[in-house]
mmCIF file of C-alpha atoms and ligand atoms in Angstrom:
data_model
loop_
_atom_site.group_PDB
_atom_site.id
_atom_site.type_symbol
_atom_site.label_atom_id
_atom_site.label_comp_id
_atom_site.label_asym_id
_atom_site.label_seq_id
_atom_site.Cartn_x
_atom_site.Cartn_y
_atom_site.Cartn_z
ATOM 1 C CA MET A 11 -307.023 -84.287 -38.724
ATOM 2 C CA LYS A 12 -308.386 -87.827 -38.682
ATOM 3 C CA GLU A 13 -311.824 -88.549 -40.128
ATOM 4 C CA THR A 14 -314.474 -89.272 -37.480
ATOM 5 C CA LEU A 15 -315.935 -92.757 -37.303
ATOM 6 C CA PHE A 16 -318.951 -93.832 -35.233
ATOM 7 C CA SER A 17 -320.467 -97.188 -34.426
ATOM 8 C CA GLY A 18 -322.791 -98.644 -31.832
ATOM 9 C CA ILE A 19 -323.835 -101.943 -30.352
ATOM 10 C CA GLN A 20 -326.892 -102.915 -28.326
ATOM 11 C CA PRO A 21 -326.420 -104.279 -24.806
ATOM 12 C CA THR A 22 -328.079 -107.618 -25.531
ATOM 13 C CA GLY A 23 -326.662 -109.338 -22.455
ATOM 14 C CA GLU A 24 -324.346 -111.627 -24.343
ATOM 15 C CA LEU A 25 -322.302 -110.570 -27.346
ATOM 16 C CA HIS A 26 -321.639 -113.309 -29.870
ATOM 17 C CA ILE A 27 -319.100 -114.128 -32.556
ATOM 18 C CA GLY A 28 -321.388 -112.523 -35.180
ATOM 19 C CA ASN A 29 -320.999 -109.164 -33.381
ATOM 20 C CA TYR A 30 -317.320 -109.869 -32.920
ATOM 21 C CA LEU A 31 -316.496 -110.752 -36.524
ATOM 22 C CA GLY A 32 -319.028 -108.429 -38.171
ATOM 23 C CA ALA A 33 -318.214 -105.396 -36.064
ATOM 24 C CA ILE A 34 -315.992 -105.409 -32.988
ATOM 25 C CA ARG A 35 -312.860 -106.961 -34.526
ATOM 26 C CA ASN A 36 -313.057 -104.293 -37.224
ATOM 27 C CA TRP A 37 -313.643 -101.523 -34.667
ATOM 28 C CA VAL A 38 -310.422 -102.480 -32.922
ATOM 29 C CA ALA A 39 -308.401 -102.311 -36.157
ATOM 30 C CA LEU A 40 -309.968 -98.982 -37.185
ATOM 31 C CA GLN A 41 -308.903 -97.254 -33.955
ATOM 32 C CA GLU A 42 -305.469 -96.713 -35.457
ATOM 33 C CA THR A 43 -306.700 -94.812 -38.513
ATOM 34 C CA TYR A 44 -309.784 -92.856 -37.441
ATOM 35 C CA ASP A 45 -311.020 -90.652 -34.646
ATOM 36 C CA CYS A 46 -313.324 -93.391 -33.320
ATOM 37 C CA VAL A 47 -316.460 -93.000 -31.224
ATOM 38 C CA TYR A 48 -318.014 -96.252 -29.977
ATOM 39 C CA SER A 49 -321.284 -96.469 -28.118
ATOM 40 C CA VAL A 50 -323.312 -98.991 -26.174
ATOM 41 C CA VAL A 51 -326.730 -97.935 -27.402
ATOM 42 C CA ASP A 52 -328.978 -98.483 -24.399
ATOM 43 C CA TYR A 53 -331.812 -96.233 -25.662
ATOM 44 C CA HIS A 54 -332.085 -98.345 -28.814
ATOM 45 C CA ALA A 55 -332.448 -101.470 -26.707
ATOM 46 C CA ILE A 56 -335.568 -100.241 -24.849
ATOM 47 C CA THR A 57 -337.644 -100.452 -28.057
ATOM 48 C CA ILE A 58 -338.282 -104.125 -27.307
ATOM 49 C CA GLU A 59 -339.427 -105.773 -24.071
ATOM 50 C CA TYR A 60 -336.607 -105.867 -21.532
ATOM 51 C CA ASP A 61 -335.976 -106.229 -17.827
ATOM 52 C CA ALA A 62 -335.083 -102.858 -16.279
ATOM 53 C CA ALA A 63 -333.711 -104.564 -13.154
ATOM 54 C CA THR A 64 -330.974 -106.407 -15.061
ATOM 55 C CA PHE A 65 -330.360 -103.639 -17.621
ATOM 56 C CA PRO A 66 -327.448 -102.015 -15.722
ATOM 57 C CA ALA A 67 -325.609 -105.343 -15.713
ATOM 58 C CA ARG A 68 -326.233 -105.783 -19.458
ATOM 59 C CA ILE A 69 -324.930 -102.294 -20.239
ATOM 60 C CA MET A 70 -321.885 -102.801 -18.051
ATOM 61 C CA ASN A 71 -321.248 -106.180 -19.624
ATOM 62 C CA ALA A 72 -321.298 -104.718 -23.137
ATOM 63 C CA VAL A 73 -318.759 -102.051 -22.165
ATOM 64 C CA ILE A 74 -316.558 -104.677 -20.522
ATOM 65 C CA MET A 75 -316.683 -106.904 -23.599
ATOM 66 C CA LEU A 76 -315.723 -104.051 -25.912
ATOM 67 C CA LEU A 77 -312.758 -103.229 -23.694
ATOM 68 C CA ALA A 78 -311.802 -106.891 -23.429
ATOM 69 C CA CYS A 79 -311.909 -107.259 -27.222
ATOM 70 C CA GLY A 80 -309.415 -104.434 -27.564
ATOM 71 C CA ILE A 81 -311.250 -101.120 -27.688
ATOM 72 C CA ASP A 82 -308.700 -98.804 -26.135
ATOM 73 C CA PRO A 83 -310.111 -95.728 -24.338
ATOM 74 C CA ARG A 84 -306.850 -93.880 -25.030
ATOM 75 C CA LYS A 85 -307.470 -94.248 -28.759
ATOM 76 C CA ALA A 86 -311.284 -94.223 -29.001
ATOM 77 C CA ARG A 87 -314.113 -92.574 -27.117
ATOM 78 C CA LEU A 88 -316.200 -95.325 -25.536
ATOM 79 C CA PHE A 89 -319.463 -94.360 -23.863
ATOM 80 C CA VAL A 90 -323.065 -95.256 -23.105
ATOM 81 C CA GLN A 91 -325.571 -93.551 -25.425
ATOM 82 C CA SER A 92 -328.022 -92.296 -22.768
ATOM 83 C CA HIS A 93 -325.176 -90.536 -20.923
ATOM 84 C CA VAL A 94 -324.998 -88.019 -23.785
ATOM 85 C CA PRO A 95 -328.597 -86.715 -24.056
ATOM 86 C CA GLU A 96 -327.847 -84.711 -27.213
ATOM 87 C CA HIS A 97 -328.373 -87.981 -29.137
ATOM 88 C CA THR A 98 -332.066 -88.082 -28.278
ATOM 89 C CA GLU A 99 -332.448 -84.339 -28.731
ATOM 90 C CA LEU A 100 -331.033 -84.511 -32.253
ATOM 91 C CA ALA A 101 -333.200 -87.558 -32.965
ATOM 92 C CA TRP A 102 -336.277 -85.457 -32.264
ATOM 93 C CA VAL A 103 -335.065 -82.780 -34.674
ATOM 94 C CA PHE A 104 -334.328 -85.401 -37.315
ATOM 95 C CA SER A 105 -337.744 -86.992 -36.890
ATOM 96 C CA SER A 106 -339.174 -83.777 -38.340
ATOM 97 C CA VAL A 107 -337.235 -84.173 -41.589
ATOM 98 C CA THR A 108 -337.573 -87.954 -41.993
ATOM 99 C CA PRO A 109 -340.430 -89.179 -44.192
ATOM 100 C CA MET A 110 -342.600 -91.892 -42.583
ATOM 101 C CA GLY A 111 -342.487 -93.808 -45.863
ATOM 102 C CA GLU A 112 -338.715 -94.251 -45.619
ATOM 103 C CA LEU A 113 -338.982 -95.632 -42.081
ATOM 104 C CA GLY A 114 -341.707 -98.037 -43.138
ATOM 105 C CA ARG A 115 -339.361 -99.524 -45.754
ATOM 106 C CA MET A 116 -336.723 -100.541 -43.204
ATOM 107 C CA THR A 117 -336.151 -104.296 -43.187
ATOM 108 C CA GLN A 118 -335.178 -104.317 -39.515
ATOM 109 C CA PHE A 119 -338.436 -102.582 -38.577
ATOM 110 C CA LYS A 120 -340.424 -105.141 -40.565
ATOM 111 C CA GLU A 121 -338.544 -108.042 -38.969
ATOM 112 C CA LYS A 122 -338.727 -106.664 -35.439
ATOM 113 C CA SER A 123 -342.420 -105.803 -35.668
ATOM 114 C CA GLU A 124 -343.008 -109.353 -36.835
ATOM 115 C CA GLN A 125 -340.943 -110.755 -33.904
ATOM 116 C CA HIS A 126 -342.552 -108.456 -31.307
ATOM 117 C CA ARG A 127 -346.133 -108.282 -32.511
ATOM 118 C CA GLN A 128 -347.479 -107.565 -29.036
ATOM 119 C CA ASN A 129 -345.320 -104.425 -28.790
ATOM 120 C CA VAL A 130 -344.946 -102.584 -32.091
ATOM 121 C CA ASN A 131 -344.210 -99.165 -30.615
ATOM 122 C CA ALA A 132 -343.253 -95.829 -32.154
ATOM 123 C CA GLY A 133 -339.680 -96.211 -30.863
ATOM 124 C CA LEU A 134 -339.231 -99.325 -32.957
ATOM 125 C CA PHE A 135 -340.405 -97.323 -35.961
ATOM 126 C CA THR A 136 -338.191 -94.276 -35.355
ATOM 127 C CA TYR A 137 -335.217 -96.406 -34.271
ATOM 128 C CA PRO A 138 -333.177 -95.483 -37.414
ATOM 129 C CA VAL A 139 -333.723 -91.765 -36.701
ATOM 130 C CA LEU A 140 -331.945 -92.169 -33.356
ATOM 131 C CA GLN A 141 -329.254 -94.132 -35.166
ATOM 132 C CA ALA A 142 -328.810 -91.238 -37.633
ATOM 133 C CA ALA A 143 -328.516 -88.850 -34.675
ATOM 134 C CA ASP A 144 -325.871 -91.097 -33.041
ATOM 135 C CA ILE A 145 -323.714 -90.823 -36.127
ATOM 136 C CA LEU A 146 -324.348 -87.233 -37.127
ATOM 137 C CA VAL A 147 -324.091 -85.614 -33.706
ATOM 138 C CA TYR A 148 -320.346 -86.324 -34.166
ATOM 139 C CA LYS A 149 -320.517 -85.470 -37.903
ATOM 140 C CA ALA A 150 -318.975 -88.898 -38.479
ATOM 141 C CA THR A 151 -318.211 -89.852 -42.061
ATOM 142 C CA ARG A 152 -317.494 -93.579 -41.547
ATOM 143 C CA VAL A 153 -319.642 -96.223 -39.916
ATOM 144 C CA PRO A 154 -318.323 -99.786 -39.543
ATOM 145 C CA VAL A 155 -321.257 -102.236 -39.424
ATOM 146 C CA GLY A 156 -322.458 -105.657 -40.517
ATOM 147 C CA GLU A 157 -324.672 -105.998 -43.565
ATOM 148 C CA ASP A 158 -327.939 -105.767 -41.601
ATOM 149 C CA GLN A 159 -327.215 -102.116 -40.730
ATOM 150 C CA VAL A 160 -326.348 -100.858 -44.231
ATOM 151 C CA GLN A 161 -329.922 -99.773 -44.934
ATOM 152 C CA HIS A 162 -329.899 -97.645 -41.779
ATOM 153 C CA ILE A 163 -326.697 -95.946 -42.926
ATOM 154 C CA GLU A 164 -328.319 -95.170 -46.284
ATOM 155 C CA LEU A 165 -331.216 -93.637 -44.404
ATOM 156 C CA THR A 166 -328.742 -91.599 -42.334
ATOM 157 C CA ARG A 167 -327.442 -90.075 -45.569
ATOM 158 C CA GLU A 168 -330.991 -89.187 -46.581
ATOM 159 C CA VAL A 169 -331.661 -87.596 -43.198
ATOM 160 C CA ALA A 170 -328.472 -85.524 -43.551
ATOM 161 C CA ARG A 171 -329.495 -84.432 -47.062
ATOM 162 C CA ALA A 172 -333.006 -83.526 -45.914
ATOM 163 C CA PHE A 173 -331.710 -81.512 -42.951
ATOM 164 C CA ASN A 174 -329.074 -79.729 -45.063
ATOM 165 C CA ALA A 175 -331.629 -78.898 -47.765
ATOM 166 C CA ARG A 176 -333.962 -77.317 -45.251
ATOM 167 C CA TYR A 177 -331.567 -75.616 -42.833
ATOM 168 C CA GLY A 178 -328.261 -75.228 -44.695
ATOM 169 C CA ALA A 179 -325.198 -77.458 -45.018
ATOM 170 C CA MET A 180 -324.303 -78.937 -41.647
ATOM 171 C CA PHE A 181 -324.029 -82.724 -41.805
ATOM 172 C CA PRO A 182 -321.760 -84.930 -43.924
ATOM 173 C CA GLU A 183 -323.014 -87.917 -45.889
ATOM 174 C CA CYS A 184 -321.525 -90.916 -44.104
ATOM 175 C CA GLN A 185 -320.378 -94.183 -45.635
ATOM 176 C CA ALA A 186 -320.706 -97.671 -44.180
ATOM 177 C CA ILE A 187 -317.562 -99.752 -43.789
ATOM 178 C CA VAL A 188 -318.760 -103.326 -44.145
ATOM 179 C CA SER A 189 -316.390 -106.009 -42.909
ATOM 180 C CA LYS A 190 -315.566 -109.182 -44.816
ATOM 181 C CA ALA A 191 -317.654 -110.984 -42.189
ATOM 182 C CA ARG A 192 -320.677 -108.984 -43.277
ATOM 183 C CA ARG A 193 -323.287 -111.597 -42.380
ATOM 184 C CA ILE A 194 -322.244 -114.430 -40.082
ATOM 185 C CA LEU A 195 -324.803 -117.201 -40.067
ATOM 186 C CA GLY A 196 -325.929 -118.906 -36.895
ATOM 187 C CA LEU A 197 -325.033 -122.478 -35.974
ATOM 188 C CA ASP A 198 -328.219 -123.555 -37.763
ATOM 189 C CA GLY A 199 -326.447 -122.524 -40.976
ATOM 190 C CA LYS A 200 -329.579 -120.675 -42.089
ATOM 191 C CA ALA A 201 -330.423 -117.427 -40.309
ATOM 192 C CA LYS A 202 -328.122 -114.566 -39.352
ATOM 193 C CA MET A 203 -326.412 -115.294 -36.032
ATOM 194 C CA SER A 204 -328.335 -113.435 -33.350
ATOM 195 C CA LYS A 205 -329.084 -113.554 -29.657
ATOM 196 C CA SER A 206 -332.836 -113.608 -30.224
ATOM 197 C CA LEU A 207 -332.680 -116.683 -32.484
ATOM 198 C CA ASN A 208 -330.493 -118.545 -29.986
ATOM 199 C CA ASN A 209 -328.221 -119.787 -32.770
ATOM 200 C CA TYR A 210 -325.090 -118.118 -31.491
ATOM 201 C CA LEU A 211 -321.710 -118.767 -29.889
ATOM 202 C CA GLY A 212 -321.275 -116.278 -27.038
ATOM 203 C CA LEU A 213 -317.943 -114.575 -26.507
ATOM 204 C CA MET A 214 -317.876 -115.573 -22.838
ATOM 205 C CA GLU A 215 -318.928 -119.197 -23.203
ATOM 206 C CA SER A 216 -316.678 -121.869 -21.737
ATOM 207 C CA PRO A 217 -314.787 -124.150 -24.146
ATOM 208 C CA GLU A 218 -317.035 -127.037 -23.064
ATOM 209 C CA ALA A 219 -320.257 -125.073 -23.697
ATOM 210 C CA MET A 220 -318.901 -123.963 -27.068
ATOM 211 C CA TRP A 221 -318.087 -127.502 -28.064
ATOM 212 C CA GLU A 222 -321.588 -128.672 -27.142
ATOM 213 C CA LYS A 223 -322.974 -126.086 -29.587
ATOM 214 C CA LEU A 224 -320.356 -126.557 -32.315
ATOM 215 C CA ARG A 225 -320.643 -130.345 -32.211
ATOM 216 C CA VAL A 226 -324.198 -130.162 -33.520
ATOM 217 C CA ALA A 227 -323.717 -127.122 -35.810
ATOM 218 C CA VAL A 228 -325.049 -127.555 -39.333
ATOM 219 C CA THR A 229 -322.403 -128.237 -42.018
ATOM 220 C CA ASP A 230 -322.757 -129.045 -45.751
ATOM 221 C CA PRO A 231 -326.349 -130.361 -45.769
ATOM 222 C CA ALA A 232 -325.546 -132.746 -48.660
ATOM 223 C CA ARG A 233 -322.863 -134.534 -46.615
ATOM 224 C CA LYS A 234 -324.898 -137.177 -44.837
ATOM 225 C CA ARG A 235 -322.247 -139.769 -43.921
ATOM 226 C CA ARG A 236 -318.605 -139.611 -42.846
ATOM 227 C CA SER A 237 -317.625 -141.309 -46.136
ATOM 228 C CA ASP A 238 -319.398 -138.686 -48.306
ATOM 229 C CA PRO A 239 -317.123 -135.977 -49.726
ATOM 230 C CA GLY A 240 -318.195 -132.516 -48.538
ATOM 231 C CA ASN A 241 -318.273 -129.068 -50.073
ATOM 232 C CA PRO A 242 -316.625 -126.370 -47.899
ATOM 233 C CA ASP A 243 -318.062 -123.636 -50.145
ATOM 234 C CA VAL A 244 -321.544 -124.282 -48.759
ATOM 235 C CA CYS A 245 -320.497 -125.162 -45.208
ATOM 236 C CA ASN A 246 -321.002 -122.580 -42.469
ATOM 237 C CA VAL A 247 -318.420 -124.265 -40.238
ATOM 238 C CA PHE A 248 -315.862 -123.804 -42.987
ATOM 239 C CA THR A 249 -316.852 -120.140 -43.329
ATOM 240 C CA LEU A 250 -316.048 -119.750 -39.632
ATOM 241 C CA HIS A 251 -312.662 -121.389 -40.287
ATOM 242 C CA THR A 252 -311.897 -118.594 -42.752
ATOM 243 C CA PHE A 253 -312.221 -116.086 -39.890
ATOM 244 C CA PHE A 254 -310.590 -117.998 -37.045
ATOM 245 C CA SER A 255 -308.096 -120.492 -38.481
ATOM 246 C CA PRO A 256 -304.628 -119.917 -39.929
ATOM 247 C CA PRO A 257 -304.403 -120.364 -43.740
ATOM 248 C CA GLY A 258 -302.649 -123.753 -43.487
ATOM 249 C CA GLU A 259 -305.456 -125.253 -41.412
ATOM 250 C CA GLN A 260 -308.107 -123.736 -43.665
ATOM 251 C CA GLU A 261 -306.472 -125.394 -46.669
ATOM 252 C CA TYR A 262 -306.102 -128.682 -44.840
ATOM 253 C CA CYS A 263 -309.776 -128.735 -43.810
ATOM 254 C CA ALA A 264 -311.039 -127.754 -47.270
ATOM 255 C CA LYS A 265 -308.894 -130.342 -49.039
ATOM 256 C CA GLU A 266 -309.621 -133.191 -46.631
ATOM 257 C CA CYS A 267 -313.339 -132.352 -46.576
ATOM 258 C CA ARG A 268 -313.594 -132.545 -50.369
ATOM 259 C CA CYS A 269 -312.116 -136.061 -50.411
ATOM 260 C CA ALA A 270 -313.773 -137.262 -47.173
ATOM 261 C CA GLY A 271 -310.299 -137.498 -45.633
ATOM 262 C CA ILE A 272 -311.673 -135.939 -42.447
ATOM 263 C CA GLY A 273 -315.216 -135.892 -41.077
ATOM 264 C CA CYS A 274 -317.217 -132.883 -39.897
ATOM 265 C CA ILE A 275 -316.369 -133.611 -36.270
ATOM 266 C CA ASP A 276 -312.614 -133.491 -37.038
ATOM 267 C CA CYS A 277 -313.094 -130.220 -38.881
ATOM 268 C CA LYS A 278 -315.150 -128.780 -36.019
ATOM 269 C CA LYS A 279 -312.504 -129.769 -33.465
ATOM 270 C CA ILE A 280 -309.895 -127.716 -35.329
ATOM 271 C CA LEU A 281 -312.262 -124.750 -35.524
ATOM 272 C CA TRP A 282 -313.126 -125.110 -31.832
ATOM 273 C CA LYS A 283 -309.444 -125.083 -30.866
ATOM 274 C CA ASN A 284 -308.880 -121.882 -32.873
ATOM 275 C CA ILE A 285 -311.976 -120.074 -31.588
ATOM 276 C CA CYS A 286 -311.020 -120.948 -28.006
ATOM 277 C CA ALA A 287 -307.450 -119.719 -28.612
ATOM 278 C CA GLU A 288 -308.723 -116.367 -29.904
ATOM 279 C CA LEU A 289 -311.352 -115.918 -27.211
ATOM 280 C CA ALA A 290 -309.283 -117.084 -24.200
ATOM 281 C CA PRO A 291 -307.347 -113.807 -23.744
ATOM 282 C CA ILE A 292 -310.565 -111.803 -24.311
ATOM 283 C CA GLN A 293 -312.345 -113.829 -21.637
ATOM 284 C CA GLU A 294 -309.393 -113.391 -19.297
ATOM 285 C CA ARG A 295 -309.420 -109.600 -19.749
ATOM 286 C CA ALA A 296 -313.211 -109.531 -19.300
ATOM 287 C CA ARG A 297 -312.914 -111.366 -15.971
ATOM 288 C CA THR A 298 -310.270 -108.911 -14.781
ATOM 289 C CA LEU A 299 -312.494 -105.962 -15.732
ATOM 290 C CA GLN A 300 -315.553 -107.542 -14.098
ATOM 291 C CA ALA A 301 -313.600 -107.542 -10.859
ATOM 292 C CA ASP A 302 -312.621 -103.898 -11.307
ATOM 293 C CA ARG A 303 -315.915 -102.084 -11.819
ATOM 294 C CA LYS A 304 -314.492 -98.784 -10.609
ATOM 295 C CA SER A 305 -312.047 -98.572 -13.536
ATOM 296 C CA VAL A 306 -314.831 -99.412 -15.982
ATOM 297 C CA GLU A 307 -317.121 -96.761 -14.438
ATOM 298 C CA ASP A 308 -314.289 -94.225 -14.815
ATOM 299 C CA ILE A 309 -313.781 -95.130 -18.480
ATOM 300 C CA ILE A 310 -317.542 -94.746 -19.138
ATOM 301 C CA ALA A 311 -317.666 -91.359 -17.389
ATOM 302 C CA ASP A 312 -314.617 -90.095 -19.229
ATOM 303 C CA GLY A 313 -316.023 -91.308 -22.577
ATOM 304 C CA ALA A 314 -319.307 -89.456 -21.959
ATOM 305 C CA ARG A 315 -317.450 -86.306 -20.965
ATOM 306 C CA ARG A 316 -315.355 -86.338 -24.143
ATOM 307 C CA CYS A 317 -318.351 -87.141 -26.354
ATOM 308 C CA ALA A 318 -320.451 -84.398 -24.764
ATOM 309 C CA ILE A 319 -317.976 -81.740 -25.905
ATOM 310 C CA THR A 320 -318.606 -82.566 -29.578
ATOM 311 C CA ALA A 321 -322.296 -83.387 -29.173
ATOM 312 C CA GLN A 322 -323.046 -80.106 -27.333
ATOM 313 C CA GLN A 323 -321.227 -78.122 -29.994
ATOM 314 C CA THR A 324 -323.279 -79.765 -32.758
ATOM 315 C CA MET A 325 -326.550 -79.201 -30.903
ATOM 316 C CA CYS A 326 -325.653 -75.561 -30.423
ATOM 317 C CA GLU A 327 -325.261 -75.209 -34.203
ATOM 318 C CA VAL A 328 -328.468 -77.172 -34.802
ATOM 319 C CA ARG A 329 -330.566 -75.042 -32.412
ATOM 320 C CA HIS A 330 -329.372 -71.888 -34.149
ATOM 321 C CA ALA A 331 -330.102 -73.327 -37.602
ATOM 322 C CA LEU A 332 -333.616 -74.304 -36.467
ATOM 323 C CA GLY A 333 -334.281 -70.831 -35.131
ATOM 324 C CA VAL A 334 -334.969 -71.917 -31.550
ATOM 325 C CA ARG A 335 -331.916 -69.899 -30.387
ATOM 326 C CA TRP A 336 -330.786 -66.467 -31.499
HETATM 327 P P1 TYM B 422 -326.487 -104.670 -33.112
HETATM 328 O O1 TYM B 422 -326.333 -104.406 -31.667
HETATM 329 O O2 TYM B 422 -327.594 -105.558 -33.562
HETATM 330 O O3 TYM B 422 -325.150 -105.272 -33.698
HETATM 331 C C1 TYM B 422 -323.892 -104.645 -33.490
HETATM 332 C C2 TYM B 422 -323.024 -104.847 -34.718
HETATM 333 O O4 TYM B 422 -322.826 -106.239 -34.972
HETATM 334 C C3 TYM B 422 -323.184 -106.525 -36.318
HETATM 335 N N1 TYM B 422 -323.736 -107.892 -36.367
HETATM 336 C C4 TYM B 422 -323.365 -108.824 -37.251
HETATM 337 N N2 TYM B 422 -322.457 -108.789 -38.249
HETATM 338 C C5 TYM B 422 -322.311 -109.916 -38.981
HETATM 339 N N3 TYM B 422 -323.014 -111.054 -38.750
HETATM 340 C C6 TYM B 422 -323.938 -111.118 -37.761
HETATM 341 N N4 TYM B 422 -324.612 -112.233 -37.539
HETATM 342 C C7 TYM B 422 -324.143 -109.957 -36.958
HETATM 343 N N5 TYM B 422 -324.965 -109.674 -35.911
HETATM 344 C C8 TYM B 422 -324.704 -108.401 -35.571
HETATM 345 C C9 TYM B 422 -324.222 -105.475 -36.699
HETATM 346 O O5 TYM B 422 -324.311 -105.293 -38.087
HETATM 347 C C10 TYM B 422 -323.672 -104.257 -35.986
HETATM 348 O O6 TYM B 422 -322.683 -103.616 -36.771
HETATM 349 N N6 TYM B 422 -328.698 -100.537 -34.822
HETATM 350 C C11 TYM B 422 -327.430 -101.106 -34.434
HETATM 351 C C12 TYM B 422 -326.739 -100.339 -33.329
HETATM 352 C C13 TYM B 422 -326.525 -98.885 -33.603
HETATM 353 C C14 TYM B 422 -325.589 -98.330 -34.518
HETATM 354 C C15 TYM B 422 -325.748 -96.927 -34.398
HETATM 355 C C16 TYM B 422 -324.674 -98.874 -35.405
HETATM 356 C C17 TYM B 422 -327.173 -97.846 -32.999
HETATM 357 N N7 TYM B 422 -326.697 -96.670 -33.483
HETATM 358 C C18 TYM B 422 -324.988 -96.051 -35.187
HETATM 359 C C19 TYM B 422 -323.916 -97.988 -36.183
HETATM 360 C C20 TYM B 422 -324.081 -96.606 -36.069
HETATM 361 C C21 TYM B 422 -327.665 -102.522 -33.967
HETATM 362 O O7 TYM B 422 -328.740 -102.885 -33.588
HETATM 363 O O8 TYM B 422 -326.545 -103.292 -33.922
#
């Protein structure tokens, strides 16, 4: 019996290389070892302002990108969160064992309520409770995420402990699997790469659009002129090389940067070539899937059906433990 692993991603409209390196690339590799459940978490995404008219396209796009990146529906269950309503039902149950104080400590809540001051709603506050339900409705023990989600996984363990203490042992204490690319910085070299900060490279961007962004990406801030030696250890472009470039080219760039043998533009061109080479087949597969919506719809329906079997079983146990069924 393989251990169960769960992870989720929000349908932001455009997935970026931060999502790809921090999560998706890892998800693909983990499919071989674990019983994987991957979700496009649409109900999480409604906690901030969004356009309902374009939401279906965003959800569909996220599913397509996951498939294009290599999530294989024969190996993993891939589904849309709202299609399995047990997630929200369990979230309600969990909200009754989660202390408000714990939720108030969440960094993501603090950041998001700062970013969306005009709409600090209860959903934003209880967001990690739904996340705990996503994971625990499958009794998953492993959760591959980037660094920003680790606090939510810790909270998930606390929710499981609180539930078990009150109603009897039911849920495991899950562990985060944090990838080497735990926090990819944006092209500004400062903040975490994210859609909302517009400092990202999108997975579907054309080579030309990517170059326009990479060309002006921040490098070693101390390297002002082409003739100045640079320091790859503090250069975000070099960090990206470590994830996209073969070892020989990484070494070449680091060595030539340190002695001003190459300039930042030369270094960026090599990175650009390697990013484009990795993303080209993904983009190709995404275009094929975009033209074949029926197959994607079938994959989503089948994923929901297979997830519902486990989720319904868990909720049956939960309702009995709570005493709302006898
Ligand atoms: P989301 O949609 O913001 O991000 C999806 C995944 O991508 C990772 N990530 C990054 N990793 C490294 N560097 C970055 N710049 C970067 N940006 C994003 C995130 O850490 C995440 O792993 N709350 C979650 C979604 C969720 C979930 C879950 C995750 C809902 N339920 C249950 C795990 C388990 C979120 O907003 O991820």
